[in-house]
PDB file of C-alpha atoms in Angstrom:
ATOM      1  CA  MET A 696      39.440  -8.195 -12.572  1.00 57.00           C
ATOM      2  CA  THR A 697      39.201  -4.581 -13.660  1.00 61.00           C
ATOM      3  CA  ALA A 698      35.945  -2.673 -13.699  1.00 57.00           C
ATOM      4  CA  GLU A 699      35.947  -2.633 -17.507  1.00 70.00           C
ATOM      5  CA  GLU A 700      35.905  -6.418 -17.649  1.00 82.00           C
ATOM      6  CA  ARG A 701      33.049  -6.881 -15.193  1.00 85.00           C
ATOM      7  CA  ARG A 702      29.800  -7.687 -16.864  1.00 89.00           C
ATOM      8  CA  SER A 703      26.465  -8.004 -15.117  1.00 92.00           C
ATOM      9  CA  PRO A 704      24.727 -11.370 -15.587  1.00 92.00           C
ATOM     10  CA  LEU A 705      21.649  -9.331 -16.518  1.00 93.00           C
ATOM     11  CA  ALA A 706      23.388  -6.867 -18.851  1.00 92.00           C
ATOM     12  CA  ALA A 707      21.620  -8.370 -21.866  1.00 92.00           C
ATOM     13  CA  PHE A 708      18.189  -7.627 -20.359  1.00 94.00           C
ATOM     14  CA  ALA A 709      18.574  -3.847 -20.023  1.00 92.00           C
ATOM     15  CA  ASP A 710      16.442  -3.074 -23.092  1.00 94.00           C
ATOM     16  CA  ARG A 711      13.664  -5.487 -22.156  1.00 94.00           C
ATOM     17  CA  PHE A 712      13.599  -4.145 -18.577  1.00 93.00           C
ATOM     18  CA  ASP A 713      13.280  -0.616 -19.978  1.00 93.00           C
ATOM     19  CA  ALA A 714      10.457  -1.703 -22.248  1.00 92.00           C
ATOM     20  CA  ALA A 715       8.657  -3.377 -19.319  1.00 91.00           C
ATOM     21  CA  ALA A 716       8.908  -0.180 -17.279  1.00 91.00           C
ATOM     22  CA  LYS A 717       6.947   1.789 -19.924  1.00 91.00           C
ATOM     23  CA  SER A 718       3.641   0.368 -18.659  1.00 88.00           C
ATOM     24  CA  GLY A 719       4.127   2.079 -15.304  1.00 90.00           C
ATOM     25  CA  ASN A 720       3.017  -1.085 -13.526  1.00 91.00           C
ATOM     26  CA  LEU A 721       6.421  -2.633 -13.034  1.00 93.00           C
ATOM     27  CA  ARG A 722      10.005  -1.589 -12.761  1.00 93.00           C
ATOM     28  CA  LEU A 723      12.716  -4.217 -13.182  1.00 94.00           C
ATOM     29  CA  THR A 724      16.178  -2.849 -12.550  1.00 93.00           C
ATOM     30  CA  ASP A 725      19.500  -4.615 -12.616  1.00 93.00           C
ATOM     31  CA  LEU A 726      21.657  -3.603  -9.635  1.00 93.00           C
ATOM     32  CA  PRO A 727      24.913  -5.379 -10.411  1.00 91.00           C
ATOM     33  CA  PHE A 728      28.101  -5.842  -8.386  1.00 92.00           C
ATOM     34  CA  ARG A 729      26.639  -4.973  -4.992  1.00 93.00           C
ATOM     35  CA  THR A 730      28.918  -5.999  -2.151  1.00 93.00           C
ATOM     36  CA  GLN A 731      27.715  -9.058  -0.255  1.00 95.00           C
ATOM     37  CA  LEU A 732      29.539 -10.408   2.760  1.00 94.00           C
ATOM     38  CA  ASN A 733      28.545 -13.603   4.498  1.00 95.00           C
ATOM     39  CA  LEU A 734      28.937 -13.307   8.265  1.00 93.00           C
ATOM     40  CA  ARG A 735      28.956 -16.424  10.422  1.00 93.00           C
ATOM     41  CA  VAL A 736      29.234 -16.102  14.171  1.00 91.00           C
ATOM     42  CA  ASP A 737      27.829 -17.805  17.243  1.00 89.00           C
ATOM     43  CA  THR A 738      26.300 -14.861  19.101  1.00 84.00           C
ATOM     44  CA  GLY A 739      26.239 -16.935  22.285  1.00 79.00           C
ATOM     45  CA  GLY A 740      29.937 -16.174  22.709  1.00 74.00           C
ATOM     46  CA  GLY A 741      29.237 -12.535  23.618  1.00 79.00           C
ATOM     47  CA  VAL A 742      31.010 -11.214  20.548  1.00 85.00           C
ATOM     48  CA  ALA A 743      27.902  -9.750  18.910  1.00 84.00           C
ATOM     49  CA  ALA A 744      28.122  -6.318  20.532  1.00 85.00           C
ATOM     50  CA  GLY A 745      31.683  -5.840  19.309  1.00 86.00           C
ATOM     51  CA  LEU A 746      30.743  -6.933  15.799  1.00 86.00           C
ATOM     52  CA  GLU A 747      27.778  -4.595  15.736  1.00 87.00           C
ATOM     53  CA  ALA A 748      30.096  -1.747  16.708  1.00 86.00           C
ATOM     54  CA  ALA A 749      32.586  -2.808  14.017  1.00 85.00           C
ATOM     55  CA  LEU A 750      29.929  -2.957  11.321  1.00 86.00           C
ATOM     56  CA  GLY A 751      27.967   0.016  12.631  1.00 85.00           C
ATOM     57  CA  VAL A 752      24.772  -2.019  12.244  1.00 87.00           C
ATOM     58  CA  PRO A 753      22.971  -4.214  14.755  1.00 88.00           C
ATOM     59  CA  LEU A 754      22.742  -7.885  13.765  1.00 89.00           C
ATOM     60  CA  PRO A 755      19.037  -8.627  13.449  1.00 90.00           C
ATOM     61  CA  ALA A 756      18.174 -11.355  15.946  1.00 89.00           C
ATOM     62  CA  GLU A 757      14.616 -11.920  14.817  1.00 90.00           C
ATOM     63  CA  PRO A 758      14.431 -14.339  11.870  1.00 91.00           C
ATOM     64  CA  ASN A 759      13.766 -12.851   8.443  1.00 91.00           C
ATOM     65  CA  THR A 760      14.413  -9.247   9.377  1.00 91.00           C
ATOM     66  CA  VAL A 761      17.017  -6.729   8.280  1.00 89.00           C
ATOM     67  CA  SER A 762      18.767  -3.836   9.925  1.00 88.00           C
ATOM     68  CA  ALA A 763      20.326  -0.999   8.017  1.00 83.00           C
ATOM     69  CA  THR A 764      22.438   2.066   8.455  1.00 75.00           C
ATOM     70  CA  THR A 765      23.620   4.890   6.311  1.00 66.00           C
ATOM     71  CA  ALA A 766      26.095   6.121   8.917  1.00 59.00           C
ATOM     72  CA  GLY A 767      29.404   4.718  10.132  1.00 55.00           C
ATOM     73  CA  SER A 768      31.193   2.490   7.676  1.00 54.00           C
ATOM     74  CA  GLY A 769      28.721   3.315   4.938  1.00 63.00           C
ATOM     75  CA  ASP A 770      25.422   2.283   3.455  1.00 84.00           C
ATOM     76  CA  LEU A 771      25.135  -1.194   4.987  1.00 89.00           C
ATOM     77  CA  THR A 772      22.196  -3.554   5.302  1.00 91.00           C
ATOM     78  CA  VAL A 773      22.397  -6.737   7.361  1.00 93.00           C
ATOM     79  CA  THR A 774      19.897  -9.437   6.470  1.00 94.00           C
ATOM     80  CA  TRP A 775      19.158 -12.451   8.650  1.00 94.00           C
ATOM     81  CA  LEU A 776      19.973 -15.728   6.894  1.00 94.00           C
ATOM     82  CA  GLY A 777      20.087 -18.063   9.866  1.00 92.00           C
ATOM     83  CA  PRO A 778      20.487 -18.055  13.636  1.00 91.00           C
ATOM     84  CA  ASP A 779      24.255 -17.717  13.224  1.00 91.00           C
ATOM     85  CA  GLU A 780      24.430 -16.368   9.693  1.00 93.00           C
ATOM     86  CA  TRP A 781      23.913 -12.923   8.203  1.00 94.00           C
ATOM     87  CA  LEU A 782      24.381 -11.339   4.804  1.00 94.00           C
ATOM     88  CA  VAL A 783      25.937  -7.884   4.883  1.00 93.00           C
ATOM     89  CA  LEU A 784      24.891  -5.887   1.829  1.00 93.00           C
ATOM     90  CA  GLY A 785      26.600  -2.738   0.662  1.00 91.00           C
ATOM     91  CA  PRO A 786      27.183  -0.602  -2.400  1.00 91.00           C
ATOM     92  CA  PRO A 787      29.481  -1.961  -5.136  1.00 91.00           C
ATOM     93  CA  ASP A 788      32.350   0.319  -4.133  1.00 88.00           C
ATOM     94  CA  LEU A 789      32.243  -0.559  -0.434  1.00 87.00           C
ATOM     95  CA  ALA A 790      35.704  -0.482   1.137  1.00 86.00           C
ATOM     96  CA  GLN A 791      35.945  -4.019   2.492  1.00 88.00           C
ATOM     97  CA  GLU A 792      39.425  -3.911   3.956  1.00 89.00           C
ATOM     98  CA  PRO A 793      38.604  -1.704   6.987  1.00 87.00           C
ATOM     99  CA  LEU A 794      35.466  -3.768   7.605  1.00 88.00           C
ATOM    100  CA  HIS A 795      37.402  -7.043   7.631  1.00 90.00           C
ATOM    101  CA  ARG A 796      39.996  -5.536   9.963  1.00 90.00           C
ATOM    102  CA  ALA A 797      37.389  -4.143  12.340  1.00 89.00           C
ATOM    103  CA  VAL A 798      35.533  -7.453  12.464  1.00 89.00           C
ATOM    104  CA  GLN A 799      38.773  -9.339  13.088  1.00 88.00           C
ATOM    105  CA  GLU A 800      39.649  -7.022  15.964  1.00 89.00           C
ATOM    106  CA  ALA A 801      36.158  -7.290  17.441  1.00 88.00           C
ATOM    107  CA  ALA A 802      36.251 -11.075  17.172  1.00 86.00           C
ATOM    108  CA  GLY A 803      39.388 -11.498  19.250  1.00 84.00           C
ATOM    109  CA  ASP A 804      39.923 -15.227  19.743  1.00 85.00           C
ATOM    110  CA  GLN A 805      36.297 -16.125  18.925  1.00 86.00           C
ATOM    111  CA  HIS A 806      35.393 -17.896  15.720  1.00 89.00           C
ATOM    112  CA  VAL A 807      33.956 -15.402  13.260  1.00 90.00           C
ATOM    113  CA  SER A 808      33.963 -15.605   9.493  1.00 92.00           C
ATOM    114  CA  LEU A 809      33.322 -12.753   7.120  1.00 92.00           C
ATOM    115  CA  VAL A 810      33.542 -13.883   3.517  1.00 94.00           C
ATOM    116  CA  ASP A 811      33.095 -11.876   0.343  1.00 94.00           C
ATOM    117  CA  VAL A 812      30.337 -13.614  -1.639  1.00 95.00           C
ATOM    118  CA  SER A 813      29.535 -10.690  -3.936  1.00 93.00           C
ATOM    119  CA  ALA A 814      30.066 -12.784  -7.040  1.00 92.00           C
ATOM    120  CA  GLN A 815      27.577 -15.418  -5.944  1.00 94.00           C
ATOM    121  CA  ARG A 816      24.412 -13.410  -6.352  1.00 94.00           C
ATOM    122  CA  THR A 817      23.290 -10.471  -8.380  1.00 95.00           C
ATOM    123  CA  THR A 818      20.565  -8.063  -7.332  1.00 95.00           C
ATOM    124  CA  LEU A 819      17.389  -7.365  -9.235  1.00 95.00           C
ATOM    125  CA  LEU A 820      15.018  -4.646  -8.095  1.00 95.00           C
ATOM    126  CA  VAL A 821      11.397  -5.546  -8.734  1.00 95.00           C
ATOM    127  CA  ALA A 822       9.337  -2.443  -8.022  1.00 94.00           C
ATOM    128  CA  GLY A 823       6.133  -0.757  -9.066  1.00 93.00           C
ATOM    129  CA  PRO A 824       2.466  -1.215  -8.166  1.00 92.00           C
ATOM    130  CA  ARG A 825       2.303  -4.788  -9.521  1.00 93.00           C
ATOM    131  CA  ALA A 826       5.638  -5.989  -8.109  1.00 93.00           C
ATOM    132  CA  ARG A 827       3.924  -8.023  -5.382  1.00 94.00           C
ATOM    133  CA  ASP A 828       1.524  -9.639  -7.863  1.00 94.00           C
ATOM    134  CA  LEU A 829       4.389 -10.524 -10.168  1.00 94.00           C
ATOM    135  CA  LEU A 830       6.418 -12.255  -7.460  1.00 95.00           C
ATOM    136  CA  ALA A 831       3.301 -14.027  -6.176  1.00 94.00           C
ATOM    137  CA  HIS A 832       3.205 -15.927  -9.484  1.00 95.00           C
ATOM    138  CA  GLY A 833       6.204 -17.952  -8.385  1.00 93.00           C
ATOM    139  CA  CYS A 834       6.641 -17.481  -4.653  1.00 93.00           C
ATOM    140  CA  GLY A 835       4.675 -19.179  -1.880  1.00 90.00           C
ATOM    141  CA  LEU A 836       5.311 -16.494   0.708  1.00 91.00           C
ATOM    142  CA  ASP A 837       2.740 -13.974   1.850  1.00 92.00           C
ATOM    143  CA  LEU A 838       4.209 -10.773   0.419  1.00 92.00           C
ATOM    144  CA  HIS A 839       1.490  -8.430   1.666  1.00 92.00           C
ATOM    145  CA  PRO A 840       2.999  -5.242   3.120  1.00 91.00           C
ATOM    146  CA  SER A 841       1.449  -5.975   6.516  1.00 92.00           C
ATOM    147  CA  VAL A 842       3.463  -9.204   6.667  1.00 92.00           C
ATOM    148  CA  PHE A 843       6.435  -8.590   4.385  1.00 92.00           C
ATOM    149  CA  GLY A 844       7.008  -4.847   4.434  1.00 90.00           C
ATOM    150  CA  PRO A 845      10.270  -2.921   4.616  1.00 89.00           C
ATOM    151  CA  GLY A 846      12.565  -4.424   7.221  1.00 90.00           C
ATOM    152  CA  ARG A 847      11.678  -7.984   6.246  1.00 92.00           C
ATOM    153  CA  CYS A 848      13.737 -10.451   4.253  1.00 94.00           C
ATOM    154  CA  ALA A 849      13.429 -14.120   3.377  1.00 94.00           C
ATOM    155  CA  GLN A 850      15.357 -16.888   1.735  1.00 95.00           C
ATOM    156  CA  THR A 851      12.876 -18.768  -0.346  1.00 94.00           C
ATOM    157  CA  MET A 852      12.098 -20.159  -3.781  1.00 94.00           C
ATOM    158  CA  LEU A 853      10.978 -17.929  -6.625  1.00 94.00           C
ATOM    159  CA  ALA A 854      10.030 -19.871  -9.725  1.00 93.00           C
ATOM    160  CA  ARG A 855      12.045 -22.846  -8.452  1.00 93.00           C
ATOM    161  CA  ALA A 856      15.166 -20.700  -8.067  1.00 94.00           C
ATOM    162  CA  GLN A 857      16.592 -20.017  -4.629  1.00 94.00           C
ATOM    163  CA  VAL A 858      16.491 -16.310  -3.869  1.00 95.00           C
ATOM    164  CA  VAL A 859      16.919 -13.889  -1.016  1.00 95.00           C
ATOM    165  CA  LEU A 860      14.052 -11.407  -1.004  1.00 95.00           C
ATOM    166  CA  VAL A 861      14.633  -8.101   0.746  1.00 94.00           C
ATOM    167  CA  ALA A 862      11.598  -5.849   1.024  1.00 92.00           C
ATOM    168  CA  GLN A 863      12.186  -2.267  -0.057  1.00 89.00           C
ATOM    169  CA  PRO A 864       9.933   0.771   0.375  1.00 87.00           C
ATOM    170  CA  ASP A 865       9.018   0.600  -3.323  1.00 86.00           C
ATOM    171  CA  GLY A 866       9.381  -3.094  -4.079  1.00 90.00           C
ATOM    172  CA  PHE A 867      11.796  -5.940  -3.511  1.00 94.00           C
ATOM    173  CA  HIS A 868      15.437  -6.669  -3.984  1.00 94.00           C
ATOM    174  CA  VAL A 869      15.676 -10.158  -5.426  1.00 96.00           C
ATOM    175  CA  LEU A 870      19.119 -11.625  -4.832  1.00 96.00           C
ATOM    176  CA  VAL A 871      19.597 -14.528  -7.172  1.00 96.00           C
ATOM    177  CA  ARG A 872      22.572 -16.661  -8.113  1.00 95.00           C
ATOM    178  CA  ALA A 873      24.431 -15.181 -11.066  1.00 94.00           C
ATOM    179  CA  SER A 874      23.959 -18.409 -13.034  1.00 95.00           C
ATOM    180  CA  PHE A 875      20.190 -18.345 -12.378  1.00 96.00           C
ATOM    181  CA  ALA A 876      19.777 -14.632 -13.081  1.00 95.00           C
ATOM    182  CA  ALA A 877      19.057 -14.899 -16.799  1.00 95.00           C
ATOM    183  CA  TYR A 878      16.553 -17.706 -16.212  1.00 96.00           C
ATOM    184  CA  LEU A 879      14.791 -15.719 -13.498  1.00 96.00           C
ATOM    185  CA  ALA A 880      14.728 -12.554 -15.615  1.00 96.00           C
ATOM    186  CA  GLU A 881      13.175 -14.497 -18.503  1.00 96.00           C
ATOM    187  CA  TRP A 882      10.657 -16.044 -16.131  1.00 96.00           C
ATOM    188  CA  LEU A 883       9.740 -12.694 -14.576  1.00 95.00           C
ATOM    189  CA  LEU A 884       9.317 -11.005 -17.945  1.00 95.00           C
ATOM    190  CA  ASP A 885       7.104 -13.862 -19.074  1.00 95.00           C
ATOM    191  CA  ALA A 886       5.040 -13.776 -15.873  1.00 94.00           C
ATOM    192  CA  ALA A 887       4.753  -9.998 -16.198  1.00 93.00           C
ATOM    193  CA  THR A 888       3.084 -10.174 -19.616  1.00 93.00           C
ATOM    194  CA  GLU A 889      -0.377  -9.524 -18.196  1.00 92.00           C
ATOM    195  CA  TYR A 890       0.773  -6.383 -16.373  1.00 91.00           C
ATOM    196  CA  LEU A 891       2.559  -4.765 -19.315  1.00 85.00           C
TER     197      LEU A 891
ATOM    198  CA  MET B1360       1.736 -29.921  -0.484  1.00 85.00           C
ATOM    199  CA  LEU B1361       2.712 -29.829   3.173  1.00 91.00           C
ATOM    200  CA  LEU B1362       3.070 -26.487   4.895  1.00 94.00           C
ATOM    201  CA  ILE B1363       5.932 -27.049   7.303  1.00 95.00           C
ATOM    202  CA  PRO B1364       6.495 -24.529  10.100  1.00 95.00           C
ATOM    203  CA  CYS B1365      10.268 -24.093  10.286  1.00 95.00           C
ATOM    204  CA  PRO B1366      11.131 -23.260  13.912  1.00 95.00           C
ATOM    205  CA  TRP B1367      13.222 -20.352  12.640  1.00 94.00           C
ATOM    206  CA  CYS B1368      11.494 -19.058   9.504  1.00 93.00           C
ATOM    207  CA  GLY B1369       7.847 -19.920  10.082  1.00 92.00           C
ATOM    208  CA  PRO B1370       5.514 -21.795   7.745  1.00 93.00           C
ATOM    209  CA  ARG B1371       7.004 -22.575   4.336  1.00 94.00           C
ATOM    210  CA  ASP B1372       6.204 -24.849   1.420  1.00 93.00           C
ATOM    211  CA  GLU B1373       7.365 -28.442   1.570  1.00 94.00           C
ATOM    212  CA  THR B1374       9.497 -27.883  -1.558  1.00 94.00           C
ATOM    213  CA  GLU B1375      11.882 -25.723   0.498  1.00 94.00           C
ATOM    214  CA  PHE B1376      12.750 -28.653   2.748  1.00 96.00           C
ATOM    215  CA  HIS B1377      14.729 -31.860   2.608  1.00 96.00           C
ATOM    216  CA  TYR B1378      13.701 -34.903   4.564  1.00 96.00           C
ATOM    217  CA  GLY B1379      16.189 -36.390   6.996  1.00 95.00           C
ATOM    218  CA  GLY B1380      14.568 -39.582   8.220  1.00 94.00           C
ATOM    219  CA  GLN B1381      13.760 -40.662  11.744  1.00 95.00           C
ATOM    220  CA  ALA B1382      14.914 -38.360  14.538  1.00 94.00           C
ATOM    221  CA  HIS B1383      16.584 -39.308  17.805  1.00 93.00           C
ATOM    222  CA  VAL B1384      18.561 -42.249  16.404  1.00 93.00           C
ATOM    223  CA  ALA B1385      21.525 -42.178  18.775  1.00 92.00           C
ATOM    224  CA  TYR B1386      24.988 -42.971  17.453  1.00 94.00           C
ATOM    225  CA  PRO B1387      26.309 -46.088  19.164  1.00 95.00           C
ATOM    226  CA  GLY B1388      28.530 -45.334  22.139  1.00 94.00           C
ATOM    227  CA  ASN B1389      31.195 -47.770  21.021  1.00 95.00           C
ATOM    228  CA  PRO B1390      30.679 -48.565  17.328  1.00 94.00           C
ATOM    229  CA  ALA B1391      33.689 -50.884  17.212  1.00 94.00           C
ATOM    230  CA  ALA B1392      32.086 -53.199  19.759  1.00 95.00           C
ATOM    231  CA  LEU B1393      28.976 -53.762  17.633  1.00 95.00           C
ATOM    232  CA  SER B1394      28.368 -56.946  15.724  1.00 96.00           C
ATOM    233  CA  ASP B1395      27.566 -56.685  12.031  1.00 96.00           C
ATOM    234  CA  GLU B1396      23.926 -57.312  12.790  1.00 96.00           C
ATOM    235  CA  GLU B1397      23.771 -54.588  15.468  1.00 95.00           C
ATOM    236  CA  TRP B1398      25.557 -52.161  13.143  1.00 96.00           C
ATOM    237  CA  ALA B1399      23.126 -52.963  10.341  1.00 96.00           C
ATOM    238  CA  ARG B1400      20.223 -52.391  12.752  1.00 95.00           C
ATOM    239  CA  TYR B1401      21.631 -48.981  13.654  1.00 95.00           C
ATOM    240  CA  LEU B1402      22.185 -48.043  10.016  1.00 95.00           C
ATOM    241  CA  PHE B1403      19.137 -49.387   8.244  1.00 96.00           C
ATOM    242  CA  PHE B1404      16.337 -50.250  10.665  1.00 96.00           C
ATOM    243  CA  ARG B1405      13.852 -47.483  11.324  1.00 95.00           C
ATOM    244  CA  ASP B1406      10.458 -47.263  12.964  1.00 94.00           C
ATOM    245  CA  ASN B1407       7.499 -47.189  10.631  1.00 95.00           C
ATOM    246  CA  PRO B1408       4.566 -46.217  12.822  1.00 95.00           C
ATOM    247  CA  LYS B1409       1.083 -45.273  11.794  1.00 96.00           C
ATOM    248  CA  GLY B1410       0.632 -42.061  13.746  1.00 93.00           C
ATOM    249  CA  ALA B1411       2.998 -39.551  15.340  1.00 94.00           C
ATOM    250  CA  PHE B1412       6.544 -39.923  14.035  1.00 95.00           C
ATOM    251  CA  ALA B1413       9.501 -37.742  15.043  1.00 95.00           C
ATOM    252  CA  GLU B1414      11.625 -37.008  12.015  1.00 95.00           C
ATOM    253  CA  ARG B1415      14.372 -34.676  10.897  1.00 96.00           C
ATOM    254  CA  TRP B1416      13.918 -31.965   8.296  1.00 97.00           C
ATOM    255  CA  ASN B1417      16.341 -29.500   6.784  1.00 97.00           C
ATOM    256  CA  HIS B1418      15.133 -26.110   5.598  1.00 96.00           C
ATOM    257  CA  SER B1419      17.483 -26.300   2.640  1.00 95.00           C
ATOM    258  CA  ALA B1420      16.073 -23.413   0.606  1.00 94.00           C
ATOM    259  CA  GLY B1421      15.769 -21.140   3.633  1.00 92.00           C
ATOM    260  CA  CYS B1422      17.841 -20.919   6.785  1.00 93.00           C
ATOM    261  CA  ARG B1423      19.542 -24.290   6.039  1.00 93.00           C
ATOM    262  CA  ARG B1424      19.077 -25.463   9.633  1.00 94.00           C
ATOM    263  CA  TRP B1425      18.155 -28.987  10.694  1.00 96.00           C
ATOM    264  CA  PHE B1426      15.188 -29.329  12.978  1.00 96.00           C
ATOM    265  CA  ASN B1427      12.822 -32.016  14.178  1.00 96.00           C
ATOM    266  CA  ALA B1428       9.141 -32.363  13.448  1.00 96.00           C
ATOM    267  CA  VAL B1429       6.493 -34.690  14.779  1.00 96.00           C
ATOM    268  CA  ARG B1430       4.377 -35.659  11.787  1.00 95.00           C
ATOM    269  CA  ASP B1431       1.364 -37.916  11.840  1.00 95.00           C
ATOM    270  CA  THR B1432       2.036 -40.480   9.147  1.00 95.00           C
ATOM    271  CA  ALA B1433      -1.682 -41.211   8.798  1.00 95.00           C
ATOM    272  CA  ASP B1434      -2.921 -37.710   7.967  1.00 94.00           C
ATOM    273  CA  ASN B1435       0.374 -35.858   7.314  1.00 94.00           C
ATOM    274  CA  GLU B1436      -0.425 -33.276   9.957  1.00 94.00           C
ATOM    275  CA  ILE B1437       2.635 -31.683  11.538  1.00 94.00           C
ATOM    276  CA  ARG B1438       1.918 -31.950  15.261  1.00 94.00           C
ATOM    277  CA  ALA B1439       4.991 -30.103  16.501  1.00 94.00           C
ATOM    278  CA  VAL B1440       8.329 -28.735  15.392  1.00 95.00           C
ATOM    279  CA  TYR B1441      11.299 -28.215  17.651  1.00 95.00           C
ATOM    280  CA  ARG B1442      14.926 -27.256  17.244  1.00 94.00           C
ATOM    281  CA  THR B1443      17.788 -29.703  17.246  1.00 91.00           C
ATOM    282  CA  GLY B1444      18.827 -30.580  20.776  1.00 89.00           C
ATOM    283  CA  GLU B1445      15.438 -29.863  22.272  1.00 91.00           C
ATOM    284  CA  PRO B1446      13.480 -32.804  23.704  1.00 91.00           C
ATOM    285  CA  ARG B1447      10.557 -34.212  21.788  1.00 91.00           C
ATOM    286  CA  PRO B1448       7.415 -32.394  22.912  1.00 90.00           C
ATOM    287  CA  VAL B1449       4.469 -34.414  24.123  1.00 88.00           C
ATOM    288  CA  THR B1450       1.830 -34.572  21.400  1.00 78.00           C
ATOM    289  CA  ALA B1451      -1.613 -36.062  21.468  1.00 66.00           C
TER     290      ALA B1451
END
């Protein structure tokens, strides 16, 4: 598919997001087409160090944490999804081919899978002073910065939709299934009424 | 709502989990040798205690891992959680 044909699942919300930002309390921003790679590997096999070198980012071992780099292969963030599962996040134009090759070489004869799942989820940035309050309307997690500050991530439910939350210095990246994105955007805009 | 402490992700709402029934039900060593009644007992017959009950849960909206929990069926308190493959901890 060419770049001209790609359309963000949240493209139709651009105007309403802009209008919501006028209050200064909230900033909803569509960050479409970000590269997402699902990495599955059993780190017990001693292959982790090689993979970390290939990716240029350590694989976070502690549950619900992220590690990031801006050096090496590019602007990569690795979020913990499970004890043997990580989500590698990068910019939309990330060159995947060298990454796949490097991971394959590092894996040797071990079982490692690196799968492009960029089309599964789209990214929504929820930022601003009331971002935490807005998400708290539909999320059971403690999102206080002392508990869920930068460097933390979580797979959880937001307004009954499965999401991956990644804490950012100024808010949260909400990774939501493309088919749920419009629903979640509607829900967030509705929940945000009192802050606008 | 129950607050279930996933052994990987920490305490999460019950709605993030799926129930998996009684834990530690061993698959028969030689299923072909079982009579219909024994097979039916393996498939369908489960303990139904009042008190501590070891059961399987899946954190389906989170890390998607199976784990075991000891839940008190009388007061719904989760007494312990432990990862698959670990022995059942001793609970009061």
